[in-house]
C-alpha positions as a printed NumPy array, in Angstrom:
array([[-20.011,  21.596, -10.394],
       [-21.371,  24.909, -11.854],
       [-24.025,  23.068, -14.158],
       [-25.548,  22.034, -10.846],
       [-26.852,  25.772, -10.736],
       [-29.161,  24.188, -13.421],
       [-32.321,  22.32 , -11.372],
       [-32.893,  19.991, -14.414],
       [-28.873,  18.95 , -14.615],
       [-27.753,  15.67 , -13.14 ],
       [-23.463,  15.17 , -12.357],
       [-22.344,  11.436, -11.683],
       [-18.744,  11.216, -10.773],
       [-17.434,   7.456, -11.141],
       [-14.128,   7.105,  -9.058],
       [-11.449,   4.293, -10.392],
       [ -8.689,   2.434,  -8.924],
       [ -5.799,   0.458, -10.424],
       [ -5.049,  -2.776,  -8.598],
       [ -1.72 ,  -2.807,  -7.572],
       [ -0.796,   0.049,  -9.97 ],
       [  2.715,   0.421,  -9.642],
       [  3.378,  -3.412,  -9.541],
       [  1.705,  -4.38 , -12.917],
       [  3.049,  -1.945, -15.013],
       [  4.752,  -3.761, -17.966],
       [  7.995,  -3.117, -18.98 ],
       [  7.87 ,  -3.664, -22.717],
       [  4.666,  -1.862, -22.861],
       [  6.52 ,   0.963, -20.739],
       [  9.376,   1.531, -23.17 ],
       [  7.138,   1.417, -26.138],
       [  4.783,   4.235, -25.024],
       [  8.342,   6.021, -23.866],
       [  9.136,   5.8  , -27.533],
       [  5.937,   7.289, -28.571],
       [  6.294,  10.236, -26.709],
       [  9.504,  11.047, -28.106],
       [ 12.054,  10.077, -25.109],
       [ 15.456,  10.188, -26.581],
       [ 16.466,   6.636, -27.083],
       [ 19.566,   6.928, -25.168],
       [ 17.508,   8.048, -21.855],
       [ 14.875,   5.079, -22.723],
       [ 17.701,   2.704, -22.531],
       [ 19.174,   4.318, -19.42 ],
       [ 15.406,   3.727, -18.046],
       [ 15.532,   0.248, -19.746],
       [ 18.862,  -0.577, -17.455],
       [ 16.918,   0.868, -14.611],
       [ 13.851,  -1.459, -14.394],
       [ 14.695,  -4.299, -15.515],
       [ 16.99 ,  -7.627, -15.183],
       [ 15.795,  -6.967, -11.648],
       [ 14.943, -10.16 ,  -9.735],
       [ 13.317, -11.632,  -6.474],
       [ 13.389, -14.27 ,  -4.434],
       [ 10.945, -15.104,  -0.794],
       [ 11.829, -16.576,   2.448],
       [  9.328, -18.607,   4.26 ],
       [  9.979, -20.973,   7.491],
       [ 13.982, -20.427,   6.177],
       [ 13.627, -21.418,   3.353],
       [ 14.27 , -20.024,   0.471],
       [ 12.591, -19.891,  -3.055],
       [ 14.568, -19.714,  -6.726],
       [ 15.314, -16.524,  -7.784],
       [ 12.399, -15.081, -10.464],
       [ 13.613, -12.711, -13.167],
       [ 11.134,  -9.491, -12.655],
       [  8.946,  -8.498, -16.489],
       [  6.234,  -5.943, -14.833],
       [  6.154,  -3.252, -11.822],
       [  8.856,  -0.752, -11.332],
       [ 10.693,   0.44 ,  -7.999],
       [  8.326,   1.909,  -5.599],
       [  9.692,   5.302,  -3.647],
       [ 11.656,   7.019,  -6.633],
       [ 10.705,   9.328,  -8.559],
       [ 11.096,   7.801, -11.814],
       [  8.978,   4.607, -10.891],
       [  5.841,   8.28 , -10.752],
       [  7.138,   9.527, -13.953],
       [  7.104,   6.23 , -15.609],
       [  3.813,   5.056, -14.464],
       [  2.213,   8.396, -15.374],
       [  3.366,   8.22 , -19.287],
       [  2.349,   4.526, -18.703],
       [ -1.795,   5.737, -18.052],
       [ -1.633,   9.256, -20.012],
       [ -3.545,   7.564, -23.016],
       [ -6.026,   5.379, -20.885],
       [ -8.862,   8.182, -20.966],
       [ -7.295,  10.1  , -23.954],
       [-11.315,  10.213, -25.595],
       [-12.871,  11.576, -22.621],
       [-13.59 ,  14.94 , -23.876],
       [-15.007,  13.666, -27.683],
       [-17.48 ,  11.665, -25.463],
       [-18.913,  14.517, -23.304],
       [-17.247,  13.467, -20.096],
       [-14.606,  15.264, -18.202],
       [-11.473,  13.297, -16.17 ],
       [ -9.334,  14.364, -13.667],
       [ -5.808,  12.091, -12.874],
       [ -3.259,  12.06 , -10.283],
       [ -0.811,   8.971,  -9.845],
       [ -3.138,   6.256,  -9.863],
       [ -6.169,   7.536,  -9.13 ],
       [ -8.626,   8.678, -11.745],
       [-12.075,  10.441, -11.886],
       [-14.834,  10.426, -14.789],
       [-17.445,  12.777, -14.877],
       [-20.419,  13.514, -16.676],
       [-23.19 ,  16.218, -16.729],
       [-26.677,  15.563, -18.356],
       [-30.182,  16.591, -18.115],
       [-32.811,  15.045, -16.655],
       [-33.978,  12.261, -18.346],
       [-31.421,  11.749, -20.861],
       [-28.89 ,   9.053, -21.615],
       [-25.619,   9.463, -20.891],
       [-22.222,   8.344, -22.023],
       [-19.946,   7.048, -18.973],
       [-21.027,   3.431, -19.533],
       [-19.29 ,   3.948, -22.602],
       [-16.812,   5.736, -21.327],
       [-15.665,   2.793, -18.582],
       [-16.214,  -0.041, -21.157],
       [-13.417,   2.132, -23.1  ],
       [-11.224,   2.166, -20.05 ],
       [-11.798,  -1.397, -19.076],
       [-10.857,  -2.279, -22.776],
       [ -7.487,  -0.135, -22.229],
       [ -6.784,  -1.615, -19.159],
       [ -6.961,  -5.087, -20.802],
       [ -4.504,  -4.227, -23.952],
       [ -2.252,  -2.611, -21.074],
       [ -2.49 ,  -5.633, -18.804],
       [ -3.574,  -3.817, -16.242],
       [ -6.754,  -4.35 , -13.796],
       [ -9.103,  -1.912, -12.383],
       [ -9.642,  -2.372,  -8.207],
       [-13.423,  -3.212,  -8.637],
       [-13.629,  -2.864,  -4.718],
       [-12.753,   0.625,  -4.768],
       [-14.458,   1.766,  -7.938],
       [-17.916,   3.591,  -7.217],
       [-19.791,   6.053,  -8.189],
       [-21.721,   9.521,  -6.674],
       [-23.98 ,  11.892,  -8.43 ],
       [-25.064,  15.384,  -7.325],
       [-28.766,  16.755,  -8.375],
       [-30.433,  19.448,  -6.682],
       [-33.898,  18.836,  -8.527],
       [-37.364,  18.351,  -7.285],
       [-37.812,  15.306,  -9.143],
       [-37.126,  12.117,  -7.884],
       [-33.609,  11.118,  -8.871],
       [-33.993,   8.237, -12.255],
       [-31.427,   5.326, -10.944],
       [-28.58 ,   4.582, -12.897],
       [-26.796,   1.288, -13.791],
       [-22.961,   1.263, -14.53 ],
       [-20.642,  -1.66 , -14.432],
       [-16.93 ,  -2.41 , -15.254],
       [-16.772,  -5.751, -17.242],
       [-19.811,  -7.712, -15.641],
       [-19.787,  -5.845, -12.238],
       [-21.855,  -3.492, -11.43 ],
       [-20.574,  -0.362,  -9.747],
       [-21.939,   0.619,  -6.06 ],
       [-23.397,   4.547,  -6.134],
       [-23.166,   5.296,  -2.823],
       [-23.822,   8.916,  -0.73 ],
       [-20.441,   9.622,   0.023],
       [-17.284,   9.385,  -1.368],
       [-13.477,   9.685,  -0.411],
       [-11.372,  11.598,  -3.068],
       [ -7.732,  12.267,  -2.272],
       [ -8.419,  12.528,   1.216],
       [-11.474,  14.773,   1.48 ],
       [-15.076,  13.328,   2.034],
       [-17.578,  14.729,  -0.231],
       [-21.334,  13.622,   0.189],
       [-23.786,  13.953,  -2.614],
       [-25.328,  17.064,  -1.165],
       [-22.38 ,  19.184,  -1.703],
       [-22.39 ,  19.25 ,   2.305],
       [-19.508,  18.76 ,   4.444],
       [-20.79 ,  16.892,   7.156],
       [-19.149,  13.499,   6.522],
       [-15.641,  15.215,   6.259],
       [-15.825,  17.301,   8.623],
       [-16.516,  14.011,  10.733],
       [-13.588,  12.124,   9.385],
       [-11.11 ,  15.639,  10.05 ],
       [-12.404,  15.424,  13.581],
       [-12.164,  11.427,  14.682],
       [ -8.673,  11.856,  12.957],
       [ -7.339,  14.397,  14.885],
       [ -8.53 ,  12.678,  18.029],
       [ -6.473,  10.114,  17.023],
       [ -3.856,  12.527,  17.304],
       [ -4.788,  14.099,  20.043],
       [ -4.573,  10.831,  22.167],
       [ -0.138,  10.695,  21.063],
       [ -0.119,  14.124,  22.462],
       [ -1.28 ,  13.57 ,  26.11 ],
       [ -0.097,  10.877,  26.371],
       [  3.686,  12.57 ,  25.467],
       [  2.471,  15.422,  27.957],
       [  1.58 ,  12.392,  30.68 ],
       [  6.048,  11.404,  29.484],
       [  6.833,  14.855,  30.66 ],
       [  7.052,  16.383,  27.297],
       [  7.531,  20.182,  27.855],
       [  5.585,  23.062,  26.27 ],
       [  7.785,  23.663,  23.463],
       [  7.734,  19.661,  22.592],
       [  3.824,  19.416,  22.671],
       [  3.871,  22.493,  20.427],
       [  6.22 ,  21.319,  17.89 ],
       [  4.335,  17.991,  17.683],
       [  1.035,  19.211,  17.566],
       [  2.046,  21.505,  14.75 ],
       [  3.88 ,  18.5  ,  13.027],
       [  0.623,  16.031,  13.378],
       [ -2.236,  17.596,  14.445],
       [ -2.562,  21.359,  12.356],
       [ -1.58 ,  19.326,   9.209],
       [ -4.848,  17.145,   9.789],
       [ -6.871,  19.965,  10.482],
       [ -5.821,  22.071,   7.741],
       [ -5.636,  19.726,   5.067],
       [ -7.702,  21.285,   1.783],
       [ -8.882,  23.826,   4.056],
       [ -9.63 ,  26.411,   0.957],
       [-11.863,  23.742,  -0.712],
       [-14.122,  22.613,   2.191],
       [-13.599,  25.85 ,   4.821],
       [-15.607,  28.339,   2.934],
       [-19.01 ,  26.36 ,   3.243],
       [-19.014,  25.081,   6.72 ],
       [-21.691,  25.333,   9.124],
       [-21.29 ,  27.216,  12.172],
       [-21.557,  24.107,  14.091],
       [-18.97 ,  22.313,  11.579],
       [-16.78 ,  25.125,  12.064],
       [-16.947,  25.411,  16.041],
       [-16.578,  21.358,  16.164],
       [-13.121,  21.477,  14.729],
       [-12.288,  24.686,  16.512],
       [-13.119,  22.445,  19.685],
       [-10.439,  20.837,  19.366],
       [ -7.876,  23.172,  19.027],
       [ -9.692,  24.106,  22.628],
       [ -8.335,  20.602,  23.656],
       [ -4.414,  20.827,  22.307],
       [ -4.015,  24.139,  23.915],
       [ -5.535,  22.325,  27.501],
       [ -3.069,  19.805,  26.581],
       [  0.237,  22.165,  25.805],
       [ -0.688,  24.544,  28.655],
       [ -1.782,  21.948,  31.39 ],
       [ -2.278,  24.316,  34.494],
       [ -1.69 ,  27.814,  32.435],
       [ -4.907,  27.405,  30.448],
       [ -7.234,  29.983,  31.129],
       [ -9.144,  30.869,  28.168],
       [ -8.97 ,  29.741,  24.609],
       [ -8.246,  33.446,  23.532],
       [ -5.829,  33.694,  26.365],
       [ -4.259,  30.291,  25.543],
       [ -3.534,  31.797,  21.483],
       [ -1.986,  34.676,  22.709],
       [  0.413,  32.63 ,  24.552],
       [  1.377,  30.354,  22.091],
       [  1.179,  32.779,  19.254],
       [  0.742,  33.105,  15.552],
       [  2.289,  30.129,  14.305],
       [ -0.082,  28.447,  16.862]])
């Protein structure tokens, strides 16, 4: 985000999806790139005996359908199923950089970006129609749902529009945008997550008086507030911290006001009063 310094620089972000990543990976495809990168055949055929002859059957109503011999998708919740899926995508935006653009992956979720002056063509369409080729010759399929894209420009010119699209779709570019659980709006303000930290912890907040209302002691409401609540309040706190308002800042600190009413009950006195009670690791 440092060309944005740069008044005549526009940045468009373009944030992809894979539908039903894990599930569609296919196997021969799988051991082939395994292969490529060198894997020892002996551990590709231990990962071979892993995922697959595996196979699957439904119930519906009691009854019961024929068994159905499994040829894509590999075992959600271990480890490997990451690791292979990751070697599975490492080539599917290998030409970013010869093509100006920038990308940024983890798991399944994958960001293009692209810099460019004011008034001058860019390459990300090109970019996506290379992705949406891979994802064809990979048989896999890009959520167009969740695909969109945001752009940042701090000019004084009116913003040119911009037209992308993934096969024949075209792409929403929308104000905000949701990336790996932290809102960022296309003013490089952090209004809309700040929002979303606060209406989650409320959430939150409503399990833990409602455990004080079960008779939940002080030392139970503390452990569980530090176990459900802190963790959404903190989340990517170096990224978004730093350039909060002061009203953004004392709106979260608000409700730390309200879990220390909630832990302390009749004890609270004053916020200040209430940390010193419950101490550092408050």
């Amino acid at each position: 985000m440092s060309a944005l310094e740069m008044p005549a620089n526009i940045s468009t972000l373009v944030l992809t999806d894979f539908f039903k990543a894990f599930d569609m990976v296919d196997h021969t495809i799988a051991f082939e790139k395994l292969l490529q990168m060198n894997v020892p055949p002996e551990i590709v055929q231990w990962i071979v005996g892993f995922i697959s002859q595996r196979s699957q059957r439904v119930i519906y109503k009691g009854a019961l359908s024929e068994w159905a011999t499994l040829t894509v998708g590999v075992p959600q919740g271990t480890l490997l199923a990451v690791l292979i899926f990751l070697i599975y995508v490492n080539d599917s935006l290998q030409n970013v950089e010869n093509m100006g653009a920038d990308a940024w992956k983890y798991v399944d979720d994958q960001t293009i970006g692209e810099t460019s002056k004011f008034g001058e063509p860019g390459n990300l369409q090109a970019v996506l129609d290379n992705l949406y080729n891979w994802t064809k010759s990979n048989k896999l399929k890009l959520n167009l749902s969740k695909c969109q894209g945001i752009r940042f420009y701090f000019g004084r010119r009116p913003l040119p529009d911009i037209s992308l699209h993934i096969s024949n779709e075209n792409l929403p570019v929308v104000n905000s945008v949701k990336l790996l659980g932290v809102v960022f709006d296309n003013d490089l303000k952090w209004s809309s997550n700040t929002d979303a930290i606060i209406a989650k912890a409320n959430c939150k907040l409503f399990i833990l008086w409602s455990l004080r209302r079960a008779g939940f002691n002080c030392d139970e409401l503390l452990t569980i507030y530090r176990s459900h609540v802190r963790p959404v309040l903190e989340y990517a706190a170096p990224l978004w911290h730093p350039g909060l308002t002061k009203q953004q800042s004392m709106a979260i600190e608000r409700i730390q006001t309200r879990v220390c009413r909630c832990i302390l009950a009749d004890k609270f006195i004053s916020y200040s009063d209430a940390l010193s009670k419950l101490g550092e690791t408050f």
